[in-house]
Short mmCIF file of C-alpha atoms in Angstrom, two decimals:
data_model
loop_
_atom_site.label_atom_id
_atom_site.label_comp_id
_atom_site.label_asym_id
_atom_site.label_seq_id
_atom_site.Cartn_x
_atom_site.Cartn_y
_atom_site.Cartn_z
CA MET D 385 92.54 234.68 181.14
CA SER D 386 92.69 234.97 184.95
CA ARG D 387 94.52 237.82 186.65
CA ARG D 388 97.35 235.52 187.64
CA GLY D 389 97.47 234.12 184.09
CA ALA D 390 97.69 237.62 182.63
CA TRP D 391 100.48 238.45 185.07
CA THR D 392 102.42 235.32 184.09
CA PHE D 393 101.85 236.04 180.40
CA LEU D 394 103.13 239.59 180.79
CA SER D 395 106.28 238.50 182.58
CA GLN D 396 107.53 236.68 179.45
CA ILE D 397 109.79 238.06 176.72
CA LYS D 398 107.48 237.07 173.83
CA PRO D 399 104.69 239.61 174.54
CA GLY D 400 107.40 242.25 175.06
CA LEU D 401 108.76 241.50 171.61
CA TYR D 402 105.33 241.82 170.00
CA LEU D 403 104.64 245.03 171.95
CA LEU D 404 107.92 246.51 170.68
CA LEU D 405 106.96 245.57 167.12
CA ALA D 406 103.48 247.08 167.63
CA ALA D 407 105.04 250.30 169.00
CA SER D 408 107.37 250.38 166.00
CA VAL D 409 104.46 250.04 163.53
CA LEU D 410 102.46 252.73 165.35
CA LEU D 411 105.41 255.12 165.43
CA PHE D 412 106.02 254.54 161.73
CA ALA D 413 102.35 255.20 160.95
CA GLY D 414 102.62 258.27 163.19
CA ALA D 415 105.66 259.48 161.23
CA ILE D 416 103.61 259.38 158.03
CA ILE D 417 100.61 261.12 159.66
CA VAL D 418 102.93 263.81 161.06
CA ASP D 419 104.58 264.21 157.66
CA ILE D 420 101.21 265.00 156.11
CA ASN D 421 100.08 267.28 159.00
CA SER D 422 103.43 268.75 160.09
CA ASP D 423 102.04 272.21 161.03
CA ASP D 424 99.40 270.74 163.36
CA PHE D 425 101.99 268.61 165.14
CA HIS D 426 104.58 271.38 165.39
CA THR D 427 102.38 273.11 168.00
CA LEU D 428 102.49 269.94 170.14
CA ASN D 429 106.19 270.55 170.75
CA PHE D 430 105.30 273.62 172.83
CA MET D 431 102.05 272.41 174.40
CA LEU D 432 100.98 269.79 176.90
CA LEU D 433 99.35 266.79 175.28
CA PHE D 434 95.95 267.47 176.94
CA GLU D 435 95.89 271.07 175.71
CA TRP D 436 96.78 269.95 172.21
CA LEU D 437 94.11 267.22 172.25
CA ALA D 438 91.49 269.79 173.27
CA LEU D 439 92.50 271.90 170.28
CA TYR D 440 92.18 269.06 167.77
CA ARG D 441 89.40 266.97 169.33
CA ASP D 442 87.33 267.05 166.13
CA ARG D 443 90.15 265.50 164.07
CA PRO D 444 90.62 261.98 165.53
CA ILE D 445 92.89 260.91 162.66
CA LEU D 446 95.57 263.13 164.22
CA TYR D 447 95.53 261.55 167.69
CA VAL D 448 93.95 258.06 167.72
CA TRP D 449 97.34 256.48 167.00
CA ILE D 450 98.83 258.42 169.95
CA PHE D 451 96.26 256.87 172.35
CA VAL D 452 96.96 253.37 171.00
CA LEU D 453 100.71 254.04 171.21
CA PHE D 454 100.45 255.18 174.84
CA ALA D 455 98.41 252.05 175.69
CA VAL D 456 101.01 249.80 174.01
CA LEU D 457 103.88 251.61 175.75
CA LEU D 458 102.10 251.32 179.11
CA VAL D 459 101.76 247.55 178.75
CA LEU D 460 105.35 247.41 177.44
CA GLY D 461 106.50 249.27 180.58
CA ILE D 462 104.70 246.73 182.80
CA ASN D 463 106.18 243.88 180.76
CA THR D 464 109.69 245.36 181.06
CA CYS D 465 109.27 245.73 184.85
CA LEU D 466 108.13 242.12 185.26
CA CYS D 467 110.74 240.66 182.90
CA THR D 468 113.56 242.65 184.53
CA TRP D 469 112.42 241.53 187.98
CA ALA D 470 112.34 237.87 186.82
CA TYR D 471 115.79 238.32 185.23
CA ILE D 472 117.22 239.77 188.45
CA LYS D 473 115.84 236.81 190.44
CA ASN D 474 117.30 234.30 187.96
CA THR D 475 120.61 236.15 187.85
CA LYS D 476 120.86 236.08 191.64
CA GLN D 477 120.67 232.28 191.50
CA SER D 478 122.93 231.74 188.50
CA GLY D 479 125.51 234.39 189.43
CA MET D 480 125.81 238.09 188.61
CA THR D 481 128.23 239.17 185.86
CA ILE D 482 129.18 242.64 184.61
CA LYS D 483 127.31 241.98 181.35
CA LYS D 484 124.13 241.01 183.20
CA VAL D 485 124.34 244.13 185.38
CA GLY D 486 124.61 246.14 182.16
CA ILE D 487 121.50 244.44 180.73
CA ILE D 488 119.50 245.07 183.94
CA LEU D 489 120.62 248.70 184.09
CA PHE D 490 119.68 249.20 180.43
CA HIS D 491 116.12 247.95 181.01
CA LEU D 492 115.74 250.14 184.11
CA SER D 493 117.00 253.15 182.14
CA PHE D 494 114.51 252.36 179.38
CA LEU D 495 111.73 252.45 181.99
CA LEU D 496 113.04 255.83 183.16
CA PHE D 497 112.98 257.12 179.58
CA LEU D 498 109.41 255.90 179.08
CA SER D 499 108.23 257.58 182.29
CA GLY D 500 110.25 260.69 181.36
CA HIS D 501 108.31 260.96 178.09
CA LEU D 502 105.00 260.55 179.93
CA VAL D 503 105.94 263.24 182.48
CA TYR D 504 107.19 265.53 179.69
CA GLU D 505 103.94 265.29 177.73
CA CYS D 506 101.75 265.85 180.79
CA THR D 507 103.59 268.39 182.97
CA GLY D 508 105.83 271.42 182.78
CA SER D 509 105.58 274.63 180.82
CA SER D 510 107.02 276.20 177.72
CA GLU D 511 106.61 279.76 176.50
CA THR D 512 108.02 281.67 173.56
CA LEU D 513 108.54 285.42 173.60
CA ILE D 514 110.01 288.03 171.28
CA LEU D 515 112.00 290.42 173.45
CA GLU D 516 113.24 293.88 172.55
CA LYS D 517 116.57 295.19 173.81
CA GLY D 518 116.00 297.48 176.80
CA ALA D 519 112.28 296.62 177.12
CA VAL D 520 110.82 294.38 179.82
CA GLY D 521 108.88 291.37 178.64
CA GLN D 522 106.41 289.62 180.94
CA LEU D 523 105.64 285.93 180.75
CA THR D 524 102.18 284.90 181.86
CA GLY D 525 102.78 281.22 182.49
CA THR D 526 106.12 281.47 184.26
CA GLN D 527 105.52 284.75 186.15
CA LEU D 528 108.94 286.05 185.20
CA SER D 529 109.96 289.34 183.69
CA LEU D 530 112.87 289.47 181.26
CA GLU D 531 114.92 292.37 179.98
CA PRO D 532 117.61 291.89 177.34
CA VAL D 533 120.51 294.22 178.09
CA MET D 534 122.81 293.02 175.34
CA LEU D 535 122.16 291.35 171.99
CA GLN D 536 124.83 290.27 169.55
CA ARG D 537 124.32 288.54 166.23
CA ILE D 538 126.95 285.90 165.45
CA GLN D 539 128.07 285.57 161.84
CA LEU D 540 130.47 283.31 160.05
CA ASP D 541 132.39 284.57 157.05
CA ILE D 542 132.89 281.75 154.56
CA ALA D 543 134.71 282.89 151.41
CA GLY D 544 133.05 286.32 151.61
CA LYS D 545 129.60 284.85 152.22
CA LYS D 546 127.99 285.80 155.55
CA ILE D 547 126.28 282.92 157.32
CA ARG D 548 124.08 283.61 160.36
CA MET D 549 125.17 281.53 163.32
CA GLY D 550 122.61 282.78 165.82
CA THR D 551 122.43 285.31 168.63
CA ARG D 552 124.24 285.84 171.91
CA ALA D 553 122.40 287.70 174.67
CA SER D 554 122.60 288.96 178.20
CA ILE D 555 119.17 289.04 179.86
CA THR D 556 118.17 290.21 183.33
CA ILE D 557 115.37 288.12 184.80
CA LYS D 558 113.21 288.88 187.81
CA ASP D 559 110.61 286.66 189.48
CA LEU D 560 107.53 287.59 191.53
CA ALA D 561 109.47 287.44 194.82
CA GLY D 562 111.87 290.08 193.48
CA GLU D 563 114.81 287.76 192.99
CA ILE D 564 117.05 288.98 190.17
CA ALA D 565 119.52 287.04 188.02
CA THR D 566 121.42 287.58 184.79
CA ILE D 567 121.54 284.87 182.15
CA TYR D 568 123.69 284.57 179.02
CA PRO D 569 121.87 282.34 176.53
CA GLU D 570 123.12 281.82 173.01
CA SER D 571 121.72 279.97 170.00
CA MET D 572 122.35 276.25 170.65
CA LYS D 573 123.64 277.10 174.13
CA PRO D 574 120.83 277.51 176.65
CA ASP D 575 121.30 279.03 180.10
CA PHE D 576 119.66 277.81 183.31
CA SER D 577 118.33 279.87 186.20
CA MET D 578 115.52 279.74 188.83
CA GLY D 579 114.60 276.20 187.71
CA TYR D 580 114.01 277.26 184.10
CA SER D 581 116.00 276.75 180.93
CA PHE D 582 116.30 279.71 178.56
CA HIS D 583 116.82 278.96 174.86
CA VAL D 584 117.42 281.35 171.99
CA GLY D 585 114.94 280.49 169.21
CA MET D 586 116.16 279.54 165.74
CA ASN D 587 113.73 281.50 163.62
CA GLU D 588 115.38 284.93 163.45
CA LYS D 589 114.43 285.89 159.93
CA GLU D 590 111.55 288.18 160.87
CA LEU D 591 113.32 289.80 163.82
CA SER D 592 115.00 293.20 163.86
CA ASP D 593 118.57 293.57 165.14
CA GLU D 594 117.16 294.77 168.48
CA GLN D 595 114.95 291.69 168.96
CA ILE D 596 115.50 288.18 170.23
CA LEU D 597 113.30 285.06 170.30
CA VAL D 598 113.48 283.35 173.69
CA ILE D 599 111.94 280.02 174.71
CA ILE D 600 111.51 279.51 178.45
CA ASN D 601 111.08 275.93 179.50
CA LYS D 602 110.46 274.13 182.77
CA SER D 603 109.87 270.40 183.04
CA PRO D 604 110.81 267.90 185.74
CA ALA D 605 111.10 265.31 182.94
CA ILE D 606 114.48 266.73 181.92
CA TYR D 607 116.03 265.39 185.14
CA ILE D 608 114.47 261.96 184.50
CA PHE D 609 115.94 261.99 180.98
CA ILE D 610 119.39 262.93 182.30
CA VAL D 611 119.37 260.05 184.81
CA GLY D 612 118.03 257.67 182.12
CA ALA D 613 120.67 258.73 179.59
CA ALA D 614 123.48 258.36 182.15
CA GLY D 615 122.09 254.92 183.06
CA ILE D 616 122.10 253.80 179.42
CA VAL D 617 125.67 254.99 178.84
CA VAL D 618 126.87 253.15 181.98
CA ALA D 619 124.84 250.08 180.96
CA PHE D 620 126.55 249.99 177.55
CA LEU D 621 129.99 250.39 179.11
CA LEU D 622 129.28 247.47 181.44
CA PHE D 623 127.84 245.43 178.55
CA MET D 624 130.94 246.06 176.44
CA LEU D 625 133.25 245.23 179.34
CA GLY D 626 131.30 242.03 179.95
CA SER D 627 131.29 241.11 176.23
CA ARG D 628 135.08 241.41 175.97
CA PRO D 629 136.60 238.05 175.05
CA SER D 630 138.76 236.65 177.84
CA SER D 631 142.51 236.30 177.25
CA LEU D 632 141.98 232.53 176.90
CA GLU D 633 139.33 233.04 174.19
CA LEU D 634 141.54 235.60 172.46
CA SER D 635 144.53 233.26 172.34
CA LYS D 636 142.22 230.50 171.02
CA ARG D 637 140.92 232.82 168.28
CA LEU D 638 144.42 233.94 167.35
CA SER D 639 145.74 230.41 167.17
CA MET K 142 141.13 276.81 147.36
CA ASP K 143 137.72 275.26 147.83
CA LEU K 144 137.79 271.48 147.56
CA ASN K 145 134.08 271.43 148.03
CA SER K 146 132.96 272.33 144.55
CA GLY K 147 132.65 269.09 142.67
CA PHE K 148 135.71 267.32 144.06
CA PHE K 149 133.67 265.10 146.37
CA GLU K 150 131.39 264.15 143.47
CA TYR K 151 134.34 262.85 141.43
CA CYS K 152 135.59 260.97 144.48
CA MET K 153 132.19 259.34 144.98
CA VAL K 154 132.08 258.26 141.32
CA ALA K 155 135.60 256.80 141.70
CA ALA K 156 134.49 254.99 144.89
CA LEU K 157 131.47 253.58 143.04
CA VAL K 158 133.71 252.30 140.22
CA LEU K 159 136.08 250.67 142.74
CA TYR K 160 133.19 249.03 144.61
CA ALA K 161 131.76 247.79 141.29
CA MET K 162 135.12 246.32 140.25
CA SER K 163 135.41 244.67 143.65
CA THR K 164 131.94 243.15 143.15
CA VAL K 165 132.92 241.72 139.75
CA LEU K 166 136.13 240.23 141.19
CA THR K 167 134.22 238.76 144.11
CA PHE K 168 131.77 237.19 141.67
CA PHE K 169 134.70 235.52 139.90
CA ARG K 170 136.12 234.50 143.28
CA VAL K 171 139.23 236.70 142.98
CA ARG K 172 138.83 237.53 146.65
CA HIS K 173 142.22 239.02 147.50
CA PHE K 174 142.19 241.65 144.78
CA GLY K 175 138.45 242.18 145.34
CA SER K 176 139.00 242.93 149.02
CA PHE K 177 141.93 245.22 148.11
CA LEU K 178 139.67 247.20 145.75
CA ILE K 179 136.92 247.57 148.33
CA MET K 180 139.47 249.05 150.73
CA ALA K 181 140.68 251.37 147.97
CA GLY K 182 137.05 252.39 147.40
CA PHE K 183 136.68 253.02 151.11
CA VAL K 184 139.74 255.30 151.14
CA VAL K 185 138.43 257.29 148.16
CA ASN K 186 134.98 257.46 149.82
CA LEU K 187 136.71 258.77 152.97
CA VAL K 188 138.57 261.40 150.94
CA ALA K 189 135.19 262.51 149.52
CA LEU K 190 133.81 262.88 153.05
CA ILE K 191 136.86 264.77 154.33
CA SER K 192 136.83 267.10 151.32
CA LEU K 193 133.24 268.05 152.19
CA GLY K 194 134.55 269.62 155.38
CA TYR K 195 136.92 272.02 153.60
CA ILE K 196 134.89 275.16 153.06
CA GLY K 197 136.32 278.61 152.31
CA GLY K 198 139.81 277.79 153.56
CA ASP K 199 138.74 276.22 156.85
CA TRP K 200 137.90 272.72 158.02
CA TYR K 201 134.49 271.92 159.51
CA LEU K 202 133.57 268.56 161.04
CA PHE K 203 129.83 268.57 160.45
CA PRO K 204 129.82 268.52 156.61
CA MET K 205 132.22 265.55 156.69
CA LEU K 206 129.48 263.45 158.26
CA ASP K 207 126.99 263.72 155.44
CA GLU K 208 124.88 260.59 155.86
CA LEU K 209 124.35 259.84 152.17
CA ARG K 210 128.13 259.52 151.68
CA LEU K 211 128.98 258.20 155.15
CA ILE K 212 126.77 255.11 154.91
CA PRO K 213 128.59 253.62 151.86
CA ALA K 214 131.95 254.15 153.61
CA VAL K 215 130.85 252.32 156.77
CA MET K 216 129.20 249.59 154.68
CA ALA K 217 132.44 249.11 152.72
CA LEU K 218 134.31 248.57 155.99
CA LEU K 219 131.70 246.06 157.13
CA ALA K 220 131.70 244.33 153.73
CA TYR K 221 135.45 243.72 153.83
CA PRO K 222 135.38 240.67 156.17
CA VAL K 223 132.33 239.31 154.32
CA ILE K 224 134.22 239.38 151.00
CA ARG K 225 137.19 237.67 152.59
CA GLY K 226 134.89 235.04 154.10
CA LYS K 227 133.69 231.92 152.36
CA GLY K 228 130.06 232.69 151.51
CA ARG K 229 129.75 233.91 147.92
CA ASN K 230 126.01 234.61 148.21
CA GLU K 231 126.59 236.69 151.32
CA ALA K 232 129.39 238.65 149.64
CA MET K 233 127.36 239.32 146.48
CA THR K 234 124.25 240.44 148.39
CA VAL K 235 126.29 242.75 150.61
CA MET K 236 128.10 244.20 147.60
CA GLY K 237 124.76 244.67 145.82
CA VAL K 238 123.44 246.80 148.69
CA LEU K 239 126.74 248.70 148.92
CA LEU K 240 126.61 249.49 145.20
CA LEU K 241 123.01 250.65 145.53
CA VAL K 242 123.67 253.09 148.43
CA THR K 243 126.80 254.41 146.71
CA PHE K 244 124.87 254.84 143.45
CA ILE K 245 122.20 256.85 145.32
CA ALA K 246 124.96 259.01 146.88
CA VAL K 247 126.34 259.66 143.39
CA ILE K 248 123.10 260.49 141.58
CA VAL K 249 121.27 262.43 144.29
CA GLN K 250 121.57 266.15 143.61
CA THR K 251 122.15 267.69 147.02
CA ASP K 252 124.26 270.65 147.96
CA PRO K 253 127.10 269.73 150.30
CA PRO K 254 126.13 270.45 153.92
CA MET K 255 127.22 273.90 155.13
CA PRO K 256 127.92 275.10 158.66
CA SER K 257 124.75 276.53 160.19
CA ILE K 258 123.28 277.54 163.56
CA LYS K 259 121.84 274.06 164.08
CA THR K 260 125.11 272.27 163.49
CA LYS K 261 127.54 274.52 165.33
CA VAL K 262 127.60 272.22 168.37
CA MET K 263 129.69 269.04 168.46
CA VAL K 264 126.73 266.97 169.58
CA ALA K 265 125.12 267.50 166.13
CA SER K 266 128.17 266.01 164.40
CA PHE K 267 128.27 263.02 166.75
CA PHE K 268 124.54 262.55 166.26
CA PHE K 269 124.93 262.26 162.47
CA LEU K 270 128.01 260.07 162.84
CA SER K 271 126.20 257.60 165.12
CA GLU K 272 123.06 257.66 162.97
CA GLY K 273 125.02 257.00 159.77
CA VAL K 274 127.05 254.19 161.34
CA SER K 275 124.02 252.48 162.87
CA ALA K 276 122.03 252.82 159.61
CA ALA K 277 124.93 251.11 157.79
CA PHE K 278 124.90 248.30 160.41
CA PHE K 279 121.14 247.82 159.97
CA LEU K 280 121.29 247.85 156.14
CA MET K 281 124.16 245.37 156.23
CA SER K 282 122.30 243.08 158.66
CA GLY K 283 119.29 243.14 156.31
CA ALA K 284 121.55 242.22 153.37
CA LEU K 285 123.09 239.31 155.28
CA ALA K 286 119.65 238.09 156.39
CA PHE K 287 118.51 238.25 152.75
CA ALA K 288 121.55 236.24 151.69
CA ALA K 289 120.76 233.64 154.37
CA LEU K 290 117.22 233.33 153.00
CA LEU K 291 118.57 232.88 149.47
CA VAL K 292 120.73 229.93 150.42
CA ASN K 293 118.10 228.71 152.90
CA SER K 294 120.71 228.62 155.61
CA SER K 295 119.41 227.25 158.90
CA VAL K 296 122.49 227.71 161.03
CA ASN K 297 124.30 230.87 160.06
CA GLU K 298 122.76 233.95 161.69
CA SER K 299 125.67 236.21 160.89
CA TRP K 300 123.49 239.33 160.99
CA ASN K 301 122.76 239.07 164.73
CA ARG K 302 125.98 240.77 165.82
CA LEU K 303 125.39 243.65 163.40
CA VAL K 304 121.84 244.09 164.69
CA LEU K 305 123.08 244.12 168.30
CA TRP K 306 125.89 246.65 167.78
CA GLY K 307 123.76 248.70 165.40
CA PHE K 308 121.16 248.89 168.17
CA VAL K 309 123.79 249.93 170.74
CA ILE K 310 125.08 252.74 168.49
CA PHE K 311 121.55 253.78 167.52
CA THR K 312 120.55 254.05 171.19
CA LEU K 313 123.49 256.40 171.80
CA CYS K 314 122.35 258.27 168.69
CA GLN K 315 118.88 258.71 170.25
CA ILE K 316 120.46 260.16 173.40
CA LEU K 317 122.63 262.55 171.36
CA GLY K 318 119.56 263.52 169.32
CA ALA K 319 117.60 264.28 172.50
CA ILE K 320 120.47 266.44 173.85
CA TRP K 321 120.77 268.27 170.52
CA ALA K 322 117.01 268.87 170.31
CA PHE K 323 116.90 270.15 173.90
CA ILE K 324 119.80 272.59 173.65
CA GLY K 325 118.67 273.87 170.26
CA TRP K 326 114.89 273.74 170.29
CA SER K 327 114.09 273.37 174.03
CA TYR K 328 112.35 269.98 173.78
CA PRO K 329 114.09 266.57 173.94
CA PHE K 330 111.55 264.89 171.67
CA SER K 331 110.00 266.53 168.68
CA TRP K 332 106.72 265.44 167.13
CA SER K 333 108.27 265.31 163.67
CA THR K 334 108.63 262.68 160.96
CA ARG K 335 112.34 262.38 161.64
CA HIS K 336 112.03 261.74 165.40
CA LEU K 337 109.08 259.39 165.07
CA SER K 338 110.71 257.26 162.36
CA SER K 339 113.85 257.16 164.54
CA ALA K 340 111.79 255.95 167.50
CA SER K 341 110.11 253.40 165.22
CA ILE K 342 113.50 252.02 164.17
CA TRP K 343 114.67 251.88 167.80
CA CYS K 344 111.60 249.85 168.84
CA PHE K 345 111.94 247.58 165.80
CA TYR K 346 115.57 246.66 166.46
CA GLY K 347 114.83 246.50 170.20
CA ALA K 348 112.43 243.70 169.26
CA ALA K 349 114.93 242.19 166.80
CA ILE K 350 117.62 241.69 169.47
CA HIS K 351 115.10 239.77 171.60
CA LEU K 352 114.25 237.35 168.75
CA ARG K 353 116.86 234.83 169.84
CA TYR K 354 115.10 234.35 173.21
CA VAL K 355 111.68 233.34 171.87
CA GLY K 356 112.55 230.22 169.92
CA MET K 357 111.70 231.61 166.48
CA ASN K 358 113.07 229.79 163.43
CA THR K 359 115.93 231.29 161.40
CA LYS K 360 113.73 232.04 158.38
CA SER K 361 111.31 234.18 160.44
CA LYS K 362 114.22 235.96 162.14
CA ALA K 363 115.79 236.69 158.76
CA LEU K 364 112.47 237.99 157.40
CA ILE K 365 112.02 240.33 160.37
CA THR K 366 115.59 241.62 159.97
CA ILE K 367 114.92 242.31 156.27
CA VAL K 368 111.69 244.20 157.09
CA GLY K 369 113.79 246.47 159.34
CA ILE K 370 115.33 247.96 156.20
CA ILE K 371 112.01 249.73 155.39
CA PRO K 372 111.99 252.26 158.28
CA VAL K 373 115.78 252.74 157.98
CA VAL K 374 115.47 253.60 154.28
CA PHE K 375 112.51 255.86 155.07
CA MET K 376 114.53 257.74 157.70
CA VAL K 377 117.73 258.15 155.68
CA TYR K 378 116.24 258.70 152.23
CA HIS K 379 113.04 260.45 153.32
CA HIS K 380 113.59 263.60 151.23
CA GLN K 381 114.61 261.63 148.15
CA ILE K 382 111.54 259.35 148.49
CA ILE K 383 109.21 262.36 148.79
CA GLU K 384 110.83 263.96 145.72
CA LEU K 385 110.53 260.71 143.76
CA LEU K 386 106.87 260.32 144.76
CA GLY K 387 106.28 263.93 143.68
CA VAL K 388 107.75 263.18 140.25
CA LEU K 389 105.82 259.90 139.88
CA ILE K 390 102.47 261.35 141.03
#
């Protein structure tokens, strides 16, 4: 197939459909592989893909499907770009409607999500630290120092049974330049400062009452995801508005 | 008073009986009373769900959205217009699937969900609501596609609308899931069985809604829609499948 032929082939819906099905099969196979090796994959949530691959390079069964999946998603991304471009050109000729704008916006948001995932797996940083109240903890990767000044365990009393609902904290953070800020993260309620997000970890069982598990995260992908998610929500609203039956259709249906 | 202990189980059994009676009446073409009974079953199913939220004298939203019991309720709502419609095969297939998911909800031994750290945010409740609703849409679309294959229908693709709206709701569910994962665990996508099977389902139904543009025949479209049930069942009933496999092996 010539280069032009390949380009034309990729700008059709049919290959996109097969690529989506291929991605679905790979993800399903991946779900089963992850189910069997859940501990090995749990570390990937806090590591960059390249670092994780270096760790498991002698176990190809764990990552071959990821390479194939990335290849399929890359071609799917190109296909989506070309198809959306062709759709925009056709729509310009046949007339733009709210529904069509919604469809275009959805595909563009999907591309954002795909690139967001790629950026997330390849950039950014994530570190986990157990901090003690009153003691300064130093993070190597993020060059920040953190000192919890207040820790409070949250509990729910249900019919006399105490249920742990996480931890609330006040933490003073200081960067290399000497800038100081105070953050108030809580379980399921992260705080944001100096370009980082600070999350209170879930696993509190092995911690004393004076300790807290903090996850510090920084990734530009989060902003891509936010824009993508907003795009998809707007796209659906436009799609629903455009799919609304007209008053004429409604009266026909009712009669 | 704690409604939680056992009350919901009786309600689910009553809902199953009502759905079963509705199926029998539909089989004998007593459609009006059959559709009345399915609505009665839905109400009882809803009472079961609401009762799950009453724990220790307070009401909690999250336990009310237990997927195993939510899916039959949504499916009953979707089955109502099918029963009132003309296709008997469609109605019987849909009722068969409804009975099966309700039966699973009755026999599966699970403790009612309790409030926990993970579920204290609203986004968790909306995530489970959207996942349960979209799973019901997908299961129903598979049932309708199966019914179309049975009667070898070449014109009626009644499942398309369910696939489309199921996909819309499931996409919102993916966004809610990403928000929930980020605020709770610090990453928007987790390399876990649950997230990967969710992504698999999203890609599958993403492909399914494009089927109409590639000139595929109705039989192939129906077959693909039926295959979609596999990852949905795997996602929703994952724990039960693993337990069953453990018992069998």
